[in-house]
Short mmCIF file of C-alpha atoms and ligand atoms in Angstrom, two decimals:
data_model
loop_
_atom_site.label_atom_id
_atom_site.label_comp_id
_atom_site.label_asym_id
_atom_site.label_seq_id
_atom_site.Cartn_x
_atom_site.Cartn_y
_atom_site.Cartn_z
CA MET C 1 18.43 4.10 13.25
CA MET C 2 14.36 4.24 12.88
CA GLU C 3 14.36 4.62 9.30
CA LYS C 4 16.14 1.32 9.08
CA THR C 5 12.93 -1.25 10.38
CA GLN C 6 11.06 1.13 7.21
CA TRP C 7 10.11 -0.05 3.47
CA HIS C 8 12.22 2.14 0.67
CA PRO C 9 12.50 1.67 -2.50
CA VAL C 10 15.56 1.42 -4.27
CA ALA C 11 14.99 1.10 -7.65
CA LEU C 12 12.16 0.47 -10.53
CA SER C 13 12.02 -3.95 -10.68
CA SER C 14 11.88 -3.47 -14.47
CA ASP C 15 15.34 -1.93 -13.70
CA VAL C 16 16.21 -4.65 -12.02
CA GLN C 17 15.79 -7.68 -15.05
CA GLN C 18 18.83 -10.18 -13.36
CA GLY C 19 21.31 -8.09 -11.99
CA PRO C 20 23.53 -7.33 -10.65
CA VAL C 21 22.25 -3.69 -9.77
CA GLY C 22 24.49 -1.32 -7.40
CA VAL C 23 22.31 0.71 -5.55
CA ARG C 24 22.23 3.06 -1.79
CA LEU C 25 19.95 3.07 0.91
CA LEU C 26 20.93 5.76 4.11
CA ASP C 27 24.08 5.74 2.81
CA GLU C 28 25.00 1.68 2.40
CA ASP C 29 25.21 0.58 -0.89
CA LEU C 30 24.03 -2.58 -1.97
CA VAL C 31 23.20 -5.08 -4.16
CA LEU C 32 20.26 -6.04 -6.05
CA TRP C 33 19.59 -9.29 -8.24
CA ARG C 34 16.99 -11.91 -8.94
CA ASP C 35 17.13 -15.43 -8.44
CA ALA C 36 17.09 -18.76 -10.86
CA GLU C 37 12.69 -17.74 -10.38
CA GLY C 38 13.17 -14.13 -10.71
CA VAL C 39 13.44 -13.66 -6.76
CA ALA C 40 14.53 -10.28 -6.24
CA ASN C 41 17.77 -9.99 -3.11
CA ALA C 42 19.67 -7.48 -1.58
CA PHE C 43 22.76 -7.73 0.05
CA VAL C 44 25.46 -6.10 1.98
CA ASP C 45 27.45 -4.23 -1.99
CA ARG C 46 30.76 -5.92 -0.12
CA CYS C 47 32.99 -9.37 -0.71
CA PRO C 48 33.00 -10.71 2.69
CA HIS C 49 36.04 -12.55 0.73
CA ARG C 50 38.52 -9.94 0.47
CA GLY C 51 35.66 -6.70 0.35
CA ALA C 52 35.51 -6.37 -3.87
CA ARG C 53 32.28 -4.95 -4.94
CA LEU C 54 29.48 -7.72 -5.40
CA SER C 55 27.98 -5.76 -7.82
CA LEU C 56 30.53 -5.66 -10.48
CA GLY C 57 30.18 -9.40 -10.15
CA ARG C 58 27.34 -11.77 -12.46
CA VAL C 59 24.62 -13.87 -11.71
CA ASN C 60 25.55 -17.48 -12.23
CA GLU C 61 23.04 -19.83 -12.24
CA GLY C 62 21.11 -18.55 -10.07
CA ASN C 63 23.61 -17.70 -7.58
CA LEU C 64 25.34 -13.74 -7.14
CA GLU C 65 29.21 -14.89 -8.40
CA CYS C 66 31.78 -12.45 -7.33
CA PRO C 67 33.87 -10.02 -9.95
CA TYR C 68 37.60 -11.52 -7.80
CA HIS C 69 37.80 -14.53 -6.79
CA GLY C 70 34.49 -15.78 -7.99
CA TRP C 71 33.01 -16.99 -4.79
CA GLN C 72 29.19 -17.53 -5.14
CA PHE C 73 26.31 -16.72 -2.48
CA ALA C 74 22.90 -18.30 -2.44
CA ASP C 75 19.74 -16.31 -2.09
CA SER C 76 19.98 -16.85 1.80
CA GLY C 77 23.07 -14.72 1.08
CA GLN C 78 24.98 -18.07 2.37
CA CYS C 79 29.00 -19.19 0.76
CA VAL C 80 27.81 -21.86 -2.03
CA LYS C 81 31.05 -22.40 -3.65
CA VAL C 82 34.89 -21.05 -3.36
CA PRO C 83 36.29 -21.87 -6.87
CA ALA C 84 39.94 -22.34 -5.98
CA VAL C 85 38.97 -24.85 -3.67
CA PRO C 86 36.51 -26.83 -5.05
CA SER C 87 35.84 -29.69 -2.44
CA PHE C 88 35.26 -27.01 0.60
CA THR C 89 31.76 -26.59 1.83
CA PRO C 90 31.32 -23.17 2.83
CA PRO C 91 30.41 -22.98 7.19
CA PRO C 92 27.26 -21.37 7.50
CA GLN C 93 28.95 -18.54 8.93
CA HIS C 94 30.73 -17.64 4.99
CA CYS C 95 27.78 -15.88 4.05
CA VAL C 96 27.43 -12.34 3.30
CA LYS C 97 24.96 -9.52 5.20
CA SER C 98 21.21 -10.01 3.26
CA PHE C 99 18.32 -8.23 3.78
CA GLY C 100 14.60 -8.08 3.31
CA VAL C 101 13.20 -7.75 0.19
CA GLN C 102 9.28 -6.99 -2.07
CA GLU C 103 8.59 -5.38 -4.84
CA ALA C 104 5.02 -3.18 -5.43
CA CYS C 105 4.54 -0.02 -7.17
CA GLY C 106 6.48 -1.13 -9.91
CA LEU C 107 9.78 -0.80 -7.69
CA ILE C 108 11.77 -2.76 -5.38
CA TRP C 109 11.82 -2.58 -1.67
CA VAL C 110 14.42 -2.87 0.86
CA GLN C 111 14.01 -2.51 4.88
CA LEU C 112 17.57 -2.64 6.38
CA GLN C 113 16.51 -4.29 10.00
CA ALA C 114 13.80 -6.55 10.23
CA ALA C 115 10.66 -5.56 11.88
CA ASP C 116 6.80 -6.06 11.99
CA VAL C 117 6.62 -2.98 9.30
CA PRO C 118 4.13 -2.94 6.63
CA LEU C 119 5.08 -1.66 2.88
CA PRO C 120 3.59 2.19 2.59
CA ALA C 121 -0.07 2.12 1.79
CA PHE C 122 -1.51 2.91 -1.66
CA GLU C 123 -4.41 2.12 -1.72
CA ALA C 124 -5.15 3.32 -6.30
CA GLU C 125 -2.82 0.93 -6.55
CA GLY C 126 -4.75 -1.70 -6.63
CA ASP C 127 -8.01 0.08 -7.87
CA ALA C 128 -8.72 -1.85 -11.29
CA ARG C 129 -10.07 1.47 -12.47
CA LEU C 130 -6.89 3.29 -12.17
CA ARG C 131 -3.62 2.93 -15.23
CA LYS C 132 -0.26 2.82 -13.26
CA VAL C 133 2.51 4.57 -14.51
CA SER C 134 5.60 4.75 -13.68
CA CYS C 135 8.38 7.97 -13.58
CA GLY C 136 11.67 8.25 -12.38
CA PRO C 137 14.13 7.84 -11.54
CA TYR C 138 14.72 11.77 -11.26
CA ASP C 139 18.44 12.33 -8.87
CA VAL C 140 17.71 14.46 -6.16
CA ALA C 141 20.21 17.19 -4.75
CA ALA C 142 18.16 17.69 -1.03
CA SER C 143 17.13 15.34 1.39
CA ALA C 144 14.21 12.80 1.28
CA PRO C 145 11.92 15.11 3.68
CA ARG C 146 12.36 18.28 1.77
CA ILE C 147 10.87 16.54 -1.04
CA ILE C 148 8.13 15.47 0.69
CA GLU C 149 7.44 18.91 2.67
CA ASN C 150 7.73 20.09 -0.89
CA PHE C 151 4.65 18.12 -2.44
CA LEU C 152 3.13 18.10 -0.15
CA ASP C 153 2.65 22.09 -0.16
CA MET C 154 0.12 24.25 -2.09
CA SER C 155 1.44 27.59 -1.63
CA HIS C 156 4.22 27.22 -4.05
CA PHE C 157 1.45 26.45 -6.75
CA GLY C 158 1.39 30.20 -8.57
CA PHE C 159 4.97 30.83 -7.88
CA VAL C 160 6.69 27.67 -9.17
CA HIS C 161 4.11 26.25 -11.46
CA GLU C 162 2.47 29.50 -12.23
CA GLY C 163 -0.22 28.82 -15.47
CA TRP C 164 0.34 25.17 -14.68
CA LEU C 165 -1.29 24.31 -11.74
CA GLY C 166 -1.41 27.75 -10.24
CA SER C 167 -1.40 31.50 -10.86
CA ARG C 168 -0.74 34.49 -8.98
CA ASP C 169 -4.26 35.85 -9.45
CA ALA C 170 -5.72 33.52 -7.05
CA THR C 171 -2.44 32.43 -4.42
CA GLU C 172 -5.05 32.69 -1.81
CA MET C 173 -5.43 29.05 -0.12
CA SER C 174 -8.66 28.27 1.48
CA PRO C 175 -8.61 26.19 5.44
CA TYR C 176 -7.90 23.22 5.70
CA ASN C 177 -8.02 19.27 7.86
CA VAL C 178 -5.12 18.67 9.20
CA GLU C 179 -5.18 15.14 11.45
CA ASN C 180 -2.85 12.46 12.24
CA THR C 181 -3.08 8.63 11.23
CA ALA C 182 -1.52 5.15 12.42
CA PHE C 183 0.96 5.75 9.98
CA GLY C 184 1.40 9.42 9.25
CA VAL C 185 -0.54 12.54 8.56
CA LYS C 186 -2.83 13.23 6.39
CA ALA C 187 -4.62 16.85 4.82
CA THR C 188 -7.77 16.80 2.84
CA ASN C 189 -10.11 19.14 2.00
CA CYS C 190 -7.38 21.49 -0.14
CA LYS C 191 -8.47 23.11 -2.73
CA ALA C 192 -6.37 25.08 -5.50
CA VAL C 193 -7.42 26.92 -8.36
CA GLN C 194 -5.81 25.38 -11.34
CA PRO C 195 -5.40 26.56 -14.72
CA LEU C 196 -3.21 23.06 -16.28
CA SER C 197 -4.72 20.84 -13.76
CA ASN C 198 -3.54 18.00 -15.93
CA LEU C 199 -3.16 16.53 -19.73
CA HIS C 200 -6.95 16.50 -20.34
CA SER C 201 -7.57 19.92 -18.64
CA THR C 202 -9.95 22.01 -20.90
CA LYS C 203 -9.94 25.21 -18.91
CA PRO C 204 -9.18 26.48 -15.63
CA ALA C 205 -10.68 24.11 -12.61
CA GLN C 206 -11.18 24.53 -9.02
CA VAL C 207 -9.35 21.07 -7.66
CA HIS C 208 -9.85 19.03 -4.75
CA TYR C 209 -6.84 16.95 -2.90
CA THR C 210 -5.99 14.92 -0.32
CA TYR C 211 -2.35 14.69 0.20
CA GLU C 212 -1.28 12.11 3.04
CA VAL C 213 2.01 10.86 4.70
CA THR C 214 2.52 6.93 5.41
CA GLY C 215 6.12 6.95 6.06
CA PRO C 216 9.04 9.11 7.05
CA TYR C 217 9.73 9.05 3.22
CA THR C 218 6.35 8.26 0.85
CA ALA C 219 3.04 10.21 -0.11
CA LEU C 220 0.89 10.64 -2.01
CA LEU C 221 -2.05 12.87 -3.57
CA THR C 222 -5.34 12.46 -4.56
CA LYS C 223 -6.89 15.37 -7.08
CA ILE C 224 -9.59 15.57 -8.04
CA PRO C 225 -11.06 18.52 -11.16
CA GLU C 226 -14.40 20.39 -10.45
CA GLU C 227 -17.35 18.46 -13.32
CA GLY C 228 -16.25 19.87 -16.87
CA THR C 229 -13.27 22.00 -16.54
CA THR C 230 -11.85 17.91 -17.95
CA LYS C 231 -12.14 14.53 -19.45
CA ASP C 232 -15.51 12.93 -17.76
CA GLY C 233 -13.84 11.12 -15.20
CA TRP C 234 -11.29 12.00 -14.74
CA ARG C 235 -8.85 11.51 -11.00
CA GLU C 236 -6.34 10.88 -10.22
CA ALA C 237 -3.57 9.59 -7.24
CA ILE C 238 -0.32 10.11 -6.95
CA GLY C 239 2.43 8.29 -4.77
CA LEU C 240 5.47 10.26 -3.74
CA PHE C 241 8.42 7.29 -3.22
CA ILE C 242 11.68 8.95 -2.42
CA CYS C 243 14.85 6.26 -1.09
CA PRO C 244 17.33 8.40 0.96
CA ILE C 245 20.75 7.76 -0.58
CA THR C 246 22.21 10.31 1.99
CA PRO C 247 21.03 12.99 4.20
CA GLU C 248 21.53 15.16 1.04
CA SER C 249 20.59 13.71 -2.16
CA SER C 250 17.87 11.37 -2.71
CA ARG C 251 16.63 8.94 -5.92
CA VAL C 252 12.75 9.39 -6.66
CA TRP C 253 9.81 7.80 -8.46
CA PHE C 254 6.10 8.80 -9.02
CA ARG C 255 4.08 6.31 -9.28
CA LEU C 256 0.60 7.60 -11.40
CA ALA C 257 -2.14 6.48 -11.33
CA VAL C 258 -5.09 7.27 -13.58
CA ALA C 259 -8.99 7.08 -14.71
CA ASP C 260 -7.04 7.52 -18.24
CA PHE C 261 -6.75 4.26 -20.94
CA GLU C 262 -5.61 6.15 -24.07
CA SER C 263 -2.94 8.19 -23.26
CA SER C 264 0.37 7.10 -23.97
CA ASP C 265 2.96 6.28 -20.76
CA GLU C 266 5.09 8.67 -22.27
CA GLN C 267 2.36 11.65 -22.75
CA LEU C 268 0.86 10.84 -18.57
CA GLN C 269 5.05 10.57 -17.54
CA ALA C 270 6.00 13.99 -19.82
CA PHE C 271 3.57 15.94 -17.23
CA GLN C 272 4.70 14.82 -14.29
CA HIS C 273 8.10 15.68 -15.74
CA THR C 274 7.47 19.29 -16.10
CA ILE C 275 5.86 19.76 -13.41
CA PHE C 276 8.93 18.29 -11.14
CA THR C 277 11.50 20.39 -12.72
CA GLN C 278 10.05 23.53 -12.20
CA ASP C 279 10.13 22.01 -8.27
CA GLN C 280 13.41 20.86 -8.41
CA PRO C 281 16.38 23.52 -8.66
CA VAL C 282 14.35 25.11 -6.33
CA LEU C 283 14.20 21.75 -3.97
CA GLU C 284 17.74 21.70 -4.49
CA SER C 285 18.25 25.72 -3.28
CA GLN C 286 16.99 25.16 0.58
CA LEU C 287 19.13 25.32 2.80
CA PRO C 288 20.02 23.26 5.46
CA LYS C 289 19.62 20.44 3.15
CA PRO C 290 18.34 18.03 5.99
CA LEU C 291 14.58 18.98 7.05
CA PRO C 292 14.84 21.67 10.43
CA LEU C 293 12.55 20.05 13.04
CA ASP C 294 12.86 23.00 15.64
CA PRO C 295 10.11 25.11 15.05
CA ARG C 296 11.96 28.22 15.32
CA ALA C 297 14.61 27.34 12.87
CA GLU C 298 11.90 28.13 9.87
CA LEU C 299 9.10 30.74 9.80
CA HIS C 300 5.55 29.53 9.28
CA SER C 301 2.32 30.89 8.44
CA SER C 302 -1.38 29.61 8.21
CA ALA C 303 -0.78 27.81 5.02
CA ASP C 304 1.75 25.74 6.76
CA ARG C 305 0.28 23.50 8.79
CA MET C 306 0.70 20.63 6.72
CA SER C 307 3.96 20.17 6.61
CA ALA C 308 4.24 21.54 10.69
CA ALA C 309 2.35 18.32 11.12
CA TYR C 310 4.95 16.65 8.92
CA ARG C 311 7.45 17.60 10.90
CA ARG C 312 6.34 17.13 14.31
CA TYR C 313 5.63 13.37 13.28
CA LEU C 314 8.67 13.16 11.95
CA LYS C 315 9.92 14.46 14.97
CA ALA C 316 7.99 12.41 16.78
CA SER C 317 8.90 8.83 15.31
CA GLY C 318 12.52 8.91 16.29
CA VAL C 319 13.53 10.11 12.20
CA THR C 320 16.82 11.15 12.08
CA PHE C 321 18.21 10.61 8.52
CA GLY C 322 17.71 13.63 6.26
CA VAL C 323 16.58 16.19 9.41
CA CYS C 324 18.65 18.62 11.49
FE1 LIG S 1 34.73 -12.33 -3.26
FE2 LIG S 1 37.18 -12.60 -3.10
S1 LIG S 1 37.27 -11.17 -2.91
S2 LIG S 1 35.43 -13.31 -3.93
CO1 LIG S 2 5.98 21.96 -7.29
#
């Protein structure tokens, strides 16, 4: 499964203090925890002794301790202690499977199968002129690809986000460009007239978007409103980072990178929350839940060129989880 070689977000870094915390990724139960140096680890959430859930245990002196018989595992996954037999030195095969972990964009990322694959890029994260705020998690009863496709779709603004990102008086979409990139697809020159395009909008604005798919279940947008319609110098980038839990359910985070150091985190999160909770019921209603990759399975218009490109990219990449 190619998805196993990709990096996926599984939790906010701040939600895993020491752990252990149980999460699910690609139908696999994992336990996250931090060692004595604060480095995050991800193991299979099943003790190799008698199969108990390690996420019910605790972190003890920098090792993960099973809740059942107290076996302890070091960050490599190696068992280092069997309390019932203190003199026993566990051999190398006494270990629990561990996975690759990285932290970026306020999230813990896991790779289930080792491969030379980079984390999805989010350039705005490194831009000191932009303030970063995380939103989520949102638990959504929809497949990750349906959620990505919704994020790339501008022709729903006048309906789902009426009065906010769109209006029924301006539903026509001007042509935009779509291109393939090294890691996905990109749409540029996307335009929308938005009544209330961000927290600081003072009047309706023509907004310029770019969208980029950076992996099977990650995407980003940049959004620049025309001058004089919002706070001076306002611009924003939003990363959409999804943990594919099952083929029909997902955990979603947004990472905001905005030219705004005055608003509170809560104000920035509230705007994003309003928009996403408008999307969520529609997303959860879509059937089939997996995203159909056969072009004949659903109908299309020329406004859907980005979503069609995303579907072609998933198919060409050999993605199987959350698609049909
Ligand atoms: Fe984990 Fe026995 S089941 S120590
Ligand atoms: Co929407």
